[in-house]
């Protein structure tokens, strides 16, 4: 029987190898994201031949992110169905995009699969050049906010070891001010930020800090996700500082993602304000995700 366990920093090399083979664009196909957010759903990992398995276990379901790696999908999913039967749960696949769904349908037929779009977890994918240049009428408002912000004494500085402690402090102050001590997702986000910052160099992350009049007003963290896409994991700024968020987004894209075709700014989790914000940057397309339950 397969054995699932907690993800560790030492798993990075073999997981990165599996992720590179699949070259998926979804934000969940990042070792840094996986190790940082493992507490959100008590995620466990395993390996089946050359496939990387990431899963959580509900009362009824064996929740498996569509595996990354290489090999025969029929053998892989037959094995996953066998395992789910052994532990007395139903197999549910998460993060299934349209190409993955075609593979599953060809292998098992539509009648065997119960499929539902997971809109709250769709990733927002933007053209990098759009977020860098902010050209055209659709970005008029963003340009105005940035222009007003830049009327002050400002700077954007890539994160290095000398700025890690400052980012810790900024993150802690933001969390304390939010009064979300009882919200599981907010607490887990703090764990994720701490993981990113503590292991910043090892995880091959990029970041930047935004200053206004000598004071930090925001920071952001991301990485090269696959062959053509950069992903933004964390973006924190003082909401009361006009233009801080759009300036942070624009500068980070310009400095760290100019060699990529796309920028993935992750999902909105069904949060109304976050959805409105992400839509305002005019995504090139949505990276659609489905849940698929085997009948």
PDB file of C-alpha atoms in Angstrom:
ATOM      1  CA  UNK A   1       0.000   0.000   0.000  1.00  0.00           C
ATOM      2  CA  UNK A   2       1.109   3.554  -0.681  1.00  0.00           C
ATOM      3  CA  UNK A   3       2.349   5.522   2.307  1.00  0.00           C
ATOM      4  CA  UNK A   4       1.652   9.243   2.663  1.00  0.00           C
ATOM      5  CA  UNK A   5       3.664  11.522   4.954  1.00  0.00           C
ATOM      6  CA  UNK A   6       4.366  15.156   5.739  1.00  0.00           C
ATOM      7  CA  UNK A   7       6.298  17.066   3.064  1.00  0.00           C
ATOM      8  CA  UNK A   8       9.853  18.084   4.015  1.00  0.00           C
ATOM      9  CA  UNK A   9      12.323  20.623   2.680  1.00  0.00           C
ATOM     10  CA  UNK A  10      14.576  17.707   1.715  1.00  0.00           C
ATOM     11  CA  UNK A  11      11.973  16.558  -0.812  1.00  0.00           C
ATOM     12  CA  UNK A  12      12.663  19.546  -3.035  1.00  0.00           C
ATOM     13  CA  UNK A  13      14.903  17.937  -5.665  1.00  0.00           C
ATOM     14  CA  UNK A  14      12.720  14.973  -6.604  1.00  0.00           C
ATOM     15  CA  UNK A  15       9.488  16.986  -6.448  1.00  0.00           C
ATOM     16  CA  UNK A  16      10.985  19.742  -8.609  1.00  0.00           C
ATOM     17  CA  UNK A  17      12.009  17.091 -11.127  1.00  0.00           C
ATOM     18  CA  UNK A  18       8.459  15.717 -11.321  1.00  0.00           C
ATOM     19  CA  UNK A  19       6.956  19.208 -11.608  1.00  0.00           C
ATOM     20  CA  UNK A  20       9.357  20.129 -14.392  1.00  0.00           C
ATOM     21  CA  UNK A  21       8.371  17.066 -16.422  1.00  0.00           C
ATOM     22  CA  UNK A  22       4.692  18.046 -16.391  1.00  0.00           C
ATOM     23  CA  UNK A  23       5.289  21.805 -16.783  1.00  0.00           C
ATOM     24  CA  UNK A  24       1.806  22.594 -15.433  1.00  0.00           C
ATOM     25  CA  UNK A  25       0.766  26.251 -15.030  1.00  0.00           C
ATOM     26  CA  UNK A  26      -1.452  25.854 -11.948  1.00  0.00           C
ATOM     27  CA  UNK A  27      -0.205  27.544  -8.772  1.00  0.00           C
ATOM     28  CA  UNK A  28      -0.373  24.271  -6.828  1.00  0.00           C
ATOM     29  CA  UNK A  29       2.477  22.848  -8.943  1.00  0.00           C
ATOM     30  CA  UNK A  30       5.167  24.577  -6.906  1.00  0.00           C
ATOM     31  CA  UNK A  31       7.288  22.904  -4.262  1.00  0.00           C
ATOM     32  CA  UNK A  32       7.543  26.174  -2.332  1.00  0.00           C
ATOM     33  CA  UNK A  33       3.758  26.535  -2.276  1.00  0.00           C
ATOM     34  CA  UNK A  34       3.284  22.921  -1.244  1.00  0.00           C
ATOM     35  CA  UNK A  35       5.713  23.021   1.656  1.00  0.00           C
ATOM     36  CA  UNK A  36       4.511  26.438   2.832  1.00  0.00           C
ATOM     37  CA  UNK A  37       0.765  25.705   2.739  1.00  0.00           C
ATOM     38  CA  UNK A  38       0.823  22.058   3.880  1.00  0.00           C
ATOM     39  CA  UNK A  39      -1.051  22.909   7.092  1.00  0.00           C
ATOM     40  CA  UNK A  40      -4.094  24.342   5.336  1.00  0.00           C
ATOM     41  CA  UNK A  41      -5.647  20.920   4.615  1.00  0.00           C
ATOM     42  CA  UNK A  42      -3.136  18.736   6.470  1.00  0.00           C
ATOM     43  CA  UNK A  43      -1.634  17.729   3.116  1.00  0.00           C
ATOM     44  CA  UNK A  44       0.474  14.589   2.845  1.00  0.00           C
ATOM     45  CA  UNK A  45       2.722  13.442  -0.018  1.00  0.00           C
ATOM     46  CA  UNK A  46       3.871  10.209  -1.592  1.00  0.00           C
ATOM     47  CA  UNK A  47       5.613   8.954  -4.696  1.00  0.00           C
ATOM     48  CA  UNK A  48       4.419   6.405  -7.215  1.00  0.00           C
ATOM     49  CA  UNK A  49       7.187   5.553  -9.669  1.00  0.00           C
ATOM     50  CA  UNK A  50       7.970   8.917 -11.352  1.00  0.00           C
ATOM     51  CA  UNK A  51       4.798  10.665 -10.196  1.00  0.00           C
ATOM     52  CA  UNK A  52       4.529  13.119  -7.307  1.00  0.00           C
ATOM     53  CA  UNK A  53       1.386  12.642  -5.220  1.00  0.00           C
ATOM     54  CA  UNK A  54      -0.067  15.336  -2.964  1.00  0.00           C
ATOM     55  CA  UNK A  55      -3.234  14.515  -1.067  1.00  0.00           C
ATOM     56  CA  UNK A  56      -5.486  15.160   1.894  1.00  0.00           C
ATOM     57  CA  UNK A  57      -7.950  12.791   3.512  1.00  0.00           C
ATOM     58  CA  UNK A  58     -11.531  13.735   4.351  1.00  0.00           C
ATOM     59  CA  UNK A  59     -14.101  11.470   5.981  1.00  0.00           C
ATOM     60  CA  UNK A  60     -15.389  10.312   2.606  1.00  0.00           C
ATOM     61  CA  UNK A  61     -12.716  11.241   0.057  1.00  0.00           C
ATOM     62  CA  UNK A  62      -9.117  10.562  -0.842  1.00  0.00           C
ATOM     63  CA  UNK A  63      -8.401  14.079  -2.199  1.00  0.00           C
ATOM     64  CA  UNK A  64      -5.576  13.958  -4.722  1.00  0.00           C
ATOM     65  CA  UNK A  65      -4.139  16.851  -6.705  1.00  0.00           C
ATOM     66  CA  UNK A  66      -3.763  15.730 -10.323  1.00  0.00           C
ATOM     67  CA  UNK A  67      -0.271  14.180 -10.150  1.00  0.00           C
ATOM     68  CA  UNK A  68       2.796  15.680 -11.815  1.00  0.00           C
ATOM     69  CA  UNK A  69       5.551  13.547 -13.280  1.00  0.00           C
ATOM     70  CA  UNK A  70       5.909  11.051 -16.092  1.00  0.00           C
ATOM     71  CA  UNK A  71       4.618   7.604 -16.918  1.00  0.00           C
ATOM     72  CA  UNK A  72       1.381   5.866 -17.860  1.00  0.00           C
ATOM     73  CA  UNK A  73      -1.755   7.610 -16.612  1.00  0.00           C
ATOM     74  CA  UNK A  74      -3.896   4.466 -16.811  1.00  0.00           C
ATOM     75  CA  UNK A  75      -1.555   2.558 -14.533  1.00  0.00           C
ATOM     76  CA  UNK A  76      -1.316   5.557 -12.213  1.00  0.00           C
ATOM     77  CA  UNK A  77      -5.036   6.130 -11.768  1.00  0.00           C
ATOM     78  CA  UNK A  78      -5.828   2.427 -11.556  1.00  0.00           C
ATOM     79  CA  UNK A  79      -3.354   2.375  -8.668  1.00  0.00           C
ATOM     80  CA  UNK A  80      -5.016   5.410  -7.073  1.00  0.00           C
ATOM     81  CA  UNK A  81      -8.433   3.749  -7.377  1.00  0.00           C
ATOM     82  CA  UNK A  82      -7.042   0.597  -5.805  1.00  0.00           C
ATOM     83  CA  UNK A  83      -5.562   2.610  -2.943  1.00  0.00           C
ATOM     84  CA  UNK A  84      -8.773   4.555  -2.339  1.00  0.00           C
ATOM     85  CA  UNK A  85     -10.672   1.266  -2.128  1.00  0.00           C
ATOM     86  CA  UNK A  86      -8.137  -0.121   0.353  1.00  0.00           C
ATOM     87  CA  UNK A  87      -8.623   2.835   2.719  1.00  0.00           C
ATOM     88  CA  UNK A  88     -12.397   2.909   2.268  1.00  0.00           C
ATOM     89  CA  UNK A  89     -12.672   6.299   0.560  1.00  0.00           C
ATOM     90  CA  UNK A  90     -13.727   7.640  -2.837  1.00  0.00           C
ATOM     91  CA  UNK A  91     -11.111   9.070  -5.165  1.00  0.00           C
ATOM     92  CA  UNK A  92     -11.472  12.789  -5.831  1.00  0.00           C
ATOM     93  CA  UNK A  93      -9.021  14.580  -8.135  1.00  0.00           C
ATOM     94  CA  UNK A  94      -8.465  18.314  -7.655  1.00  0.00           C
ATOM     95  CA  UNK A  95      -6.936  20.953  -9.920  1.00  0.00           C
ATOM     96  CA  UNK A  96      -8.043  19.141 -13.073  1.00  0.00           C
ATOM     97  CA  UNK A  97      -7.749  21.443 -16.092  1.00  0.00           C
ATOM     98  CA  UNK A  98      -9.368  20.854 -19.489  1.00  0.00           C
ATOM     99  CA  UNK A  99      -6.415  18.878 -20.891  1.00  0.00           C
ATOM    100  CA  UNK A 100      -6.271  16.661 -17.818  1.00  0.00           C
ATOM    101  CA  UNK A 101     -10.025  16.123 -18.040  1.00  0.00           C
ATOM    102  CA  UNK A 102      -9.701  14.943 -21.643  1.00  0.00           C
ATOM    103  CA  UNK A 103      -7.127  12.367 -20.541  1.00  0.00           C
ATOM    104  CA  UNK A 104      -9.404  11.073 -17.781  1.00  0.00           C
ATOM    105  CA  UNK A 105     -12.427  10.948 -20.086  1.00  0.00           C
ATOM    106  CA  UNK A 106     -10.504   9.019 -22.732  1.00  0.00           C
ATOM    107  CA  UNK A 107      -9.300   6.522 -20.133  1.00  0.00           C
ATOM    108  CA  UNK A 108     -12.504   5.995 -18.140  1.00  0.00           C
ATOM    109  CA  UNK A 109     -15.417   7.529 -20.070  1.00  0.00           C
ATOM    110  CA  UNK A 110     -17.749  10.337 -19.020  1.00  0.00           C
ATOM    111  CA  UNK A 111     -20.145   8.000 -17.193  1.00  0.00           C
ATOM    112  CA  UNK A 112     -17.428   7.035 -14.720  1.00  0.00           C
ATOM    113  CA  UNK A 113     -16.588  10.645 -13.796  1.00  0.00           C
ATOM    114  CA  UNK A 114     -18.510  13.215 -11.794  1.00  0.00           C
ATOM    115  CA  UNK A 115     -17.059  16.603 -12.763  1.00  0.00           C
ATOM    116  CA  UNK A 116     -17.619  20.044 -11.269  1.00  0.00           C
ATOM    117  CA  UNK A 117     -15.901  23.329 -12.080  1.00  0.00           C
ATOM    118  CA  UNK A 118     -14.183  24.835  -9.033  1.00  0.00           C
ATOM    119  CA  UNK A 119     -14.485  28.575  -9.836  1.00  0.00           C
ATOM    120  CA  UNK A 120     -13.149  29.783  -6.493  1.00  0.00           C
ATOM    121  CA  UNK A 121      -9.862  28.039  -7.293  1.00  0.00           C
ATOM    122  CA  UNK A 122      -9.419  29.187 -10.892  1.00  0.00           C
ATOM    123  CA  UNK A 123      -6.019  30.863 -11.299  1.00  0.00           C
ATOM    124  CA  UNK A 124      -5.806  34.351 -12.793  1.00  0.00           C
ATOM    125  CA  UNK A 125      -3.283  34.318 -15.642  1.00  0.00           C
ATOM    126  CA  UNK A 126      -2.032  37.616 -17.067  1.00  0.00           C
ATOM    127  CA  UNK A 127       0.301  38.479 -19.889  1.00  0.00           C
ATOM    128  CA  UNK A 128       3.524  39.613 -18.268  1.00  0.00           C
ATOM    129  CA  UNK A 129       3.813  42.495 -20.724  1.00  0.00           C
ATOM    130  CA  UNK A 130       0.365  43.749 -19.653  1.00  0.00           C
ATOM    131  CA  UNK A 131       1.294  43.956 -15.964  1.00  0.00           C
ATOM    132  CA  UNK A 132       4.665  45.499 -16.837  1.00  0.00           C
ATOM    133  CA  UNK A 133       3.477  48.123 -19.346  1.00  0.00           C
ATOM    134  CA  UNK A 134      -0.101  48.754 -18.149  1.00  0.00           C
ATOM    135  CA  UNK A 135      -0.893  50.041 -21.625  1.00  0.00           C
ATOM    136  CA  UNK A 136      -4.257  51.108 -22.927  1.00  0.00           C
ATOM    137  CA  UNK A 137      -7.523  52.415 -21.566  1.00  0.00           C
ATOM    138  CA  UNK A 138      -8.222  49.314 -19.462  1.00  0.00           C
ATOM    139  CA  UNK A 139      -5.277  50.168 -17.182  1.00  0.00           C
ATOM    140  CA  UNK A 140      -5.932  53.903 -16.970  1.00  0.00           C
ATOM    141  CA  UNK A 141      -6.989  53.709 -13.320  1.00  0.00           C
ATOM    142  CA  UNK A 142      -3.951  51.639 -12.328  1.00  0.00           C
ATOM    143  CA  UNK A 143      -1.592  54.100 -13.996  1.00  0.00           C
ATOM    144  CA  UNK A 144      -3.217  56.998 -12.142  1.00  0.00           C
ATOM    145  CA  UNK A 145      -2.843  55.299  -8.758  1.00  0.00           C
ATOM    146  CA  UNK A 146       0.797  54.487  -9.487  1.00  0.00           C
ATOM    147  CA  UNK A 147       1.490  58.019 -10.708  1.00  0.00           C
ATOM    148  CA  UNK A 148       0.119  59.494  -7.484  1.00  0.00           C
ATOM    149  CA  UNK A 149       2.147  57.032  -5.395  1.00  0.00           C
ATOM    150  CA  UNK A 150       5.315  57.930  -7.270  1.00  0.00           C
ATOM    151  CA  UNK A 151       4.843  61.618  -6.537  1.00  0.00           C
ATOM    152  CA  UNK A 152       6.319  60.726  -3.131  1.00  0.00           C
ATOM    153  CA  UNK A 153       9.864  59.579  -2.362  1.00  0.00           C
ATOM    154  CA  UNK A 154       9.598  55.895  -3.239  1.00  0.00           C
ATOM    155  CA  UNK A 155      11.709  52.864  -4.147  1.00  0.00           C
ATOM    156  CA  UNK A 156      11.341  49.182  -4.934  1.00  0.00           C
ATOM    157  CA  UNK A 157      14.163  46.929  -3.728  1.00  0.00           C
ATOM    158  CA  UNK A 158      14.577  43.197  -4.510  1.00  0.00           C
ATOM    159  CA  UNK A 159      14.553  41.080  -1.357  1.00  0.00           C
ATOM    160  CA  UNK A 160      17.880  39.770  -0.120  1.00  0.00           C
ATOM    161  CA  UNK A 161      19.015  38.439   3.248  1.00  0.00           C
ATOM    162  CA  UNK A 162      19.304  41.949   4.687  1.00  0.00           C
ATOM    163  CA  UNK A 163      15.552  42.546   4.226  1.00  0.00           C
ATOM    164  CA  UNK A 164      14.160  39.242   5.511  1.00  0.00           C
ATOM    165  CA  UNK A 165      13.738  40.422   9.123  1.00  0.00           C
ATOM    166  CA  UNK A 166      11.973  43.590   7.966  1.00  0.00           C
ATOM    167  CA  UNK A 167       9.518  41.474   5.967  1.00  0.00           C
ATOM    168  CA  UNK A 168       8.889  39.280   9.020  1.00  0.00           C
ATOM    169  CA  UNK A 169       8.093  42.367  11.064  1.00  0.00           C
ATOM    170  CA  UNK A 170       5.827  43.862   8.401  1.00  0.00           C
ATOM    171  CA  UNK A 171       3.943  40.572   8.037  1.00  0.00           C
ATOM    172  CA  UNK A 172       3.501  40.207  11.804  1.00  0.00           C
ATOM    173  CA  UNK A 173       2.186  43.764  12.154  1.00  0.00           C
ATOM    174  CA  UNK A 174      -0.275  43.213   9.298  1.00  0.00           C
ATOM    175  CA  UNK A 175      -1.528  39.996  10.879  1.00  0.00           C
ATOM    176  CA  UNK A 176      -1.882  41.541  14.328  1.00  0.00           C
ATOM    177  CA  UNK A 177      -3.800  44.497  12.901  1.00  0.00           C
ATOM    178  CA  UNK A 178      -6.189  42.161  11.052  1.00  0.00           C
ATOM    179  CA  UNK A 179      -7.454  40.562  14.300  1.00  0.00           C
ATOM    180  CA  UNK A 180      -7.830  37.166  12.595  1.00  0.00           C
ATOM    181  CA  UNK A 181      -6.340  34.967  15.293  1.00  0.00           C
ATOM    182  CA  UNK A 182      -9.323  32.601  15.151  1.00  0.00           C
ATOM    183  CA  UNK A 183      -9.319  32.178  11.361  1.00  0.00           C
ATOM    184  CA  UNK A 184      -7.531  28.995  10.358  1.00  0.00           C
ATOM    185  CA  UNK A 185      -6.656  30.223   6.849  1.00  0.00           C
ATOM    186  CA  UNK A 186      -5.168  33.484   8.184  1.00  0.00           C
ATOM    187  CA  UNK A 187      -3.024  31.642  10.730  1.00  0.00           C
ATOM    188  CA  UNK A 188      -1.874  29.176   8.068  1.00  0.00           C
ATOM    189  CA  UNK A 189      -1.001  32.084   5.770  1.00  0.00           C
ATOM    190  CA  UNK A 190       1.332  33.408   8.461  1.00  0.00           C
ATOM    191  CA  UNK A 191       2.988  29.993   8.631  1.00  0.00           C
ATOM    192  CA  UNK A 192       3.334  30.050   4.831  1.00  0.00           C
ATOM    193  CA  UNK A 193       4.899  33.521   4.831  1.00  0.00           C
ATOM    194  CA  UNK A 194       7.320  32.482   7.564  1.00  0.00           C
ATOM    195  CA  UNK A 195       8.252  29.380   5.575  1.00  0.00           C
ATOM    196  CA  UNK A 196       8.867  31.440   2.432  1.00  0.00           C
ATOM    197  CA  UNK A 197      11.009  33.975   4.267  1.00  0.00           C
ATOM    198  CA  UNK A 198      12.944  31.515   6.428  1.00  0.00           C
ATOM    199  CA  UNK A 199      13.874  29.401   3.405  1.00  0.00           C
ATOM    200  CA  UNK A 200      13.900  32.184   0.823  1.00  0.00           C
ATOM    201  CA  UNK A 201      17.209  31.307  -0.824  1.00  0.00           C
ATOM    202  CA  UNK A 202      16.807  27.516  -0.615  1.00  0.00           C
ATOM    203  CA  UNK A 203      13.381  27.710  -2.268  1.00  0.00           C
ATOM    204  CA  UNK A 204      14.771  29.864  -5.113  1.00  0.00           C
ATOM    205  CA  UNK A 205      12.226  32.577  -4.474  1.00  0.00           C
ATOM    206  CA  UNK A 206      12.202  36.146  -5.719  1.00  0.00           C
ATOM    207  CA  UNK A 207      10.753  39.108  -3.893  1.00  0.00           C
ATOM    208  CA  UNK A 208      10.620  42.833  -3.551  1.00  0.00           C
ATOM    209  CA  UNK A 209       9.984  45.504  -0.947  1.00  0.00           C
ATOM    210  CA  UNK A 210       8.183  48.761  -1.684  1.00  0.00           C
ATOM    211  CA  UNK A 211       9.118  51.900   0.262  1.00  0.00           C
ATOM    212  CA  UNK A 212       7.511  55.307   0.571  1.00  0.00           C
ATOM    213  CA  UNK A 213       9.325  58.136   2.347  1.00  0.00           C
ATOM    214  CA  UNK A 214      11.762  55.633   3.819  1.00  0.00           C
ATOM    215  CA  UNK A 215       9.070  53.348   5.301  1.00  0.00           C
ATOM    216  CA  UNK A 216       8.148  49.864   4.077  1.00  0.00           C
ATOM    217  CA  UNK A 217       4.606  49.872   2.691  1.00  0.00           C
ATOM    218  CA  UNK A 218       4.549  46.441   1.098  1.00  0.00           C
ATOM    219  CA  UNK A 219       6.410  43.340   0.011  1.00  0.00           C
ATOM    220  CA  UNK A 220       5.817  40.507  -2.399  1.00  0.00           C
ATOM    221  CA  UNK A 221       7.192  36.997  -3.045  1.00  0.00           C
ATOM    222  CA  UNK A 222       7.053  34.734  -6.106  1.00  0.00           C
ATOM    223  CA  UNK A 223       9.033  32.400  -8.350  1.00  0.00           C
ATOM    224  CA  UNK A 224       9.379  31.004 -11.846  1.00  0.00           C
ATOM    225  CA  UNK A 225       6.599  28.402 -11.922  1.00  0.00           C
ATOM    226  CA  UNK A 226       7.166  26.579 -15.198  1.00  0.00           C
ATOM    227  CA  UNK A 227       8.773  27.162 -18.583  1.00  0.00           C
ATOM    228  CA  UNK A 228       6.771  30.306 -19.419  1.00  0.00           C
ATOM    229  CA  UNK A 229       5.002  31.462 -16.241  1.00  0.00           C
ATOM    230  CA  UNK A 230       5.942  33.391 -13.118  1.00  0.00           C
ATOM    231  CA  UNK A 231       3.725  32.965 -10.036  1.00  0.00           C
ATOM    232  CA  UNK A 232       3.061  35.511  -7.283  1.00  0.00           C
ATOM    233  CA  UNK A 233       2.683  33.728  -3.939  1.00  0.00           C
ATOM    234  CA  UNK A 234       2.428  36.618  -1.496  1.00  0.00           C
ATOM    235  CA  UNK A 235       1.516  40.280  -1.925  1.00  0.00           C
ATOM    236  CA  UNK A 236       1.155  42.410   1.206  1.00  0.00           C
ATOM    237  CA  UNK A 237       0.781  46.187   1.302  1.00  0.00           C
ATOM    238  CA  UNK A 238      -0.748  48.920   3.432  1.00  0.00           C
ATOM    239  CA  UNK A 239      -4.237  49.364   1.998  1.00  0.00           C
ATOM    240  CA  UNK A 240      -4.418  52.909   3.341  1.00  0.00           C
ATOM    241  CA  UNK A 241      -1.464  53.948   1.157  1.00  0.00           C
ATOM    242  CA  UNK A 242      -2.962  54.998  -2.165  1.00  0.00           C
ATOM    243  CA  UNK A 243      -1.279  53.206  -5.068  1.00  0.00           C
ATOM    244  CA  UNK A 244       0.825  50.832  -2.962  1.00  0.00           C
ATOM    245  CA  UNK A 245      -0.770  47.644  -4.263  1.00  0.00           C
ATOM    246  CA  UNK A 246      -0.753  48.491  -7.996  1.00  0.00           C
ATOM    247  CA  UNK A 247       2.790  49.856  -7.734  1.00  0.00           C
ATOM    248  CA  UNK A 248       3.945  46.701  -5.943  1.00  0.00           C
ATOM    249  CA  UNK A 249       2.353  44.522  -8.627  1.00  0.00           C
ATOM    250  CA  UNK A 250       3.793  46.583 -11.476  1.00  0.00           C
ATOM    251  CA  UNK A 251       7.339  46.826 -10.100  1.00  0.00           C
ATOM    252  CA  UNK A 252       7.528  43.151  -9.185  1.00  0.00           C
ATOM    253  CA  UNK A 253       6.413  42.163 -12.678  1.00  0.00           C
ATOM    254  CA  UNK A 254       8.929  44.518 -14.267  1.00  0.00           C
ATOM    255  CA  UNK A 255      11.900  43.474 -12.130  1.00  0.00           C
ATOM    256  CA  UNK A 256      11.313  39.729 -11.686  1.00  0.00           C
ATOM    257  CA  UNK A 257       9.015  38.455 -14.459  1.00  0.00           C
ATOM    258  CA  UNK A 258      10.108  40.248 -17.623  1.00  0.00           C
ATOM    259  CA  UNK A 259      11.529  37.012 -19.075  1.00  0.00           C
ATOM    260  CA  UNK A 260       8.198  35.179 -18.749  1.00  0.00           C
ATOM    261  CA  UNK A 261       5.203  35.118 -21.052  1.00  0.00           C
ATOM    262  CA  UNK A 262       2.625  34.881 -18.273  1.00  0.00           C
ATOM    263  CA  UNK A 263       2.144  35.776 -14.627  1.00  0.00           C
ATOM    264  CA  UNK A 264      -0.064  33.610 -12.425  1.00  0.00           C
ATOM    265  CA  UNK A 265      -1.566  35.633  -9.547  1.00  0.00           C
ATOM    266  CA  UNK A 266      -3.272  32.559  -8.085  1.00  0.00           C
ATOM    267  CA  UNK A 267      -6.933  32.141  -7.100  1.00  0.00           C
ATOM    268  CA  UNK A 268      -9.445  34.348  -5.265  1.00  0.00           C
ATOM    269  CA  UNK A 269     -10.910  31.622  -2.987  1.00  0.00           C
ATOM    270  CA  UNK A 270     -14.367  33.083  -3.555  1.00  0.00           C
ATOM    271  CA  UNK A 271     -13.506  36.222  -1.552  1.00  0.00           C
ATOM    272  CA  UNK A 272     -15.481  39.056  -3.130  1.00  0.00           C
ATOM    273  CA  UNK A 273     -12.915  41.816  -2.598  1.00  0.00           C
ATOM    274  CA  UNK A 274     -10.049  39.654  -3.808  1.00  0.00           C
ATOM    275  CA  UNK A 275     -12.000  38.625  -6.886  1.00  0.00           C
ATOM    276  CA  UNK A 276     -12.767  42.243  -7.742  1.00  0.00           C
ATOM    277  CA  UNK A 277      -9.092  43.165  -7.330  1.00  0.00           C
ATOM    278  CA  UNK A 278      -7.778  40.325  -9.491  1.00  0.00           C
ATOM    279  CA  UNK A 279     -10.366  40.974 -12.196  1.00  0.00           C
ATOM    280  CA  UNK A 280      -9.376  44.647 -12.271  1.00  0.00           C
ATOM    281  CA  UNK A 281      -5.954  43.673 -13.644  1.00  0.00           C
ATOM    282  CA  UNK A 282      -7.691  42.114 -16.693  1.00  0.00           C
ATOM    283  CA  UNK A 283      -6.424  38.510 -16.884  1.00  0.00           C
ATOM    284  CA  UNK A 284      -5.540  37.124 -20.300  1.00  0.00           C
ATOM    285  CA  UNK A 285      -7.410  33.964 -19.301  1.00  0.00           C
ATOM    286  CA  UNK A 286      -8.460  31.915 -16.329  1.00  0.00           C
ATOM    287  CA  UNK A 287      -6.663  28.662 -15.586  1.00  0.00           C
ATOM    288  CA  UNK A 288      -9.770  26.567 -15.018  1.00  0.00           C
ATOM    289  CA  UNK A 289      -9.795  23.810 -12.427  1.00  0.00           C
ATOM    290  CA  UNK A 290     -12.283  21.029 -11.874  1.00  0.00           C
ATOM    291  CA  UNK A 291     -12.870  18.444  -9.215  1.00  0.00           C
ATOM    292  CA  UNK A 292     -13.408  14.948 -10.570  1.00  0.00           C
ATOM    293  CA  UNK A 293     -14.933  12.197  -8.439  1.00  0.00           C
ATOM    294  CA  UNK A 294     -14.747   8.613  -9.660  1.00  0.00           C
ATOM    295  CA  UNK A 295     -18.147   6.903  -9.423  1.00  0.00           C
TER     296      UNK A 295
END
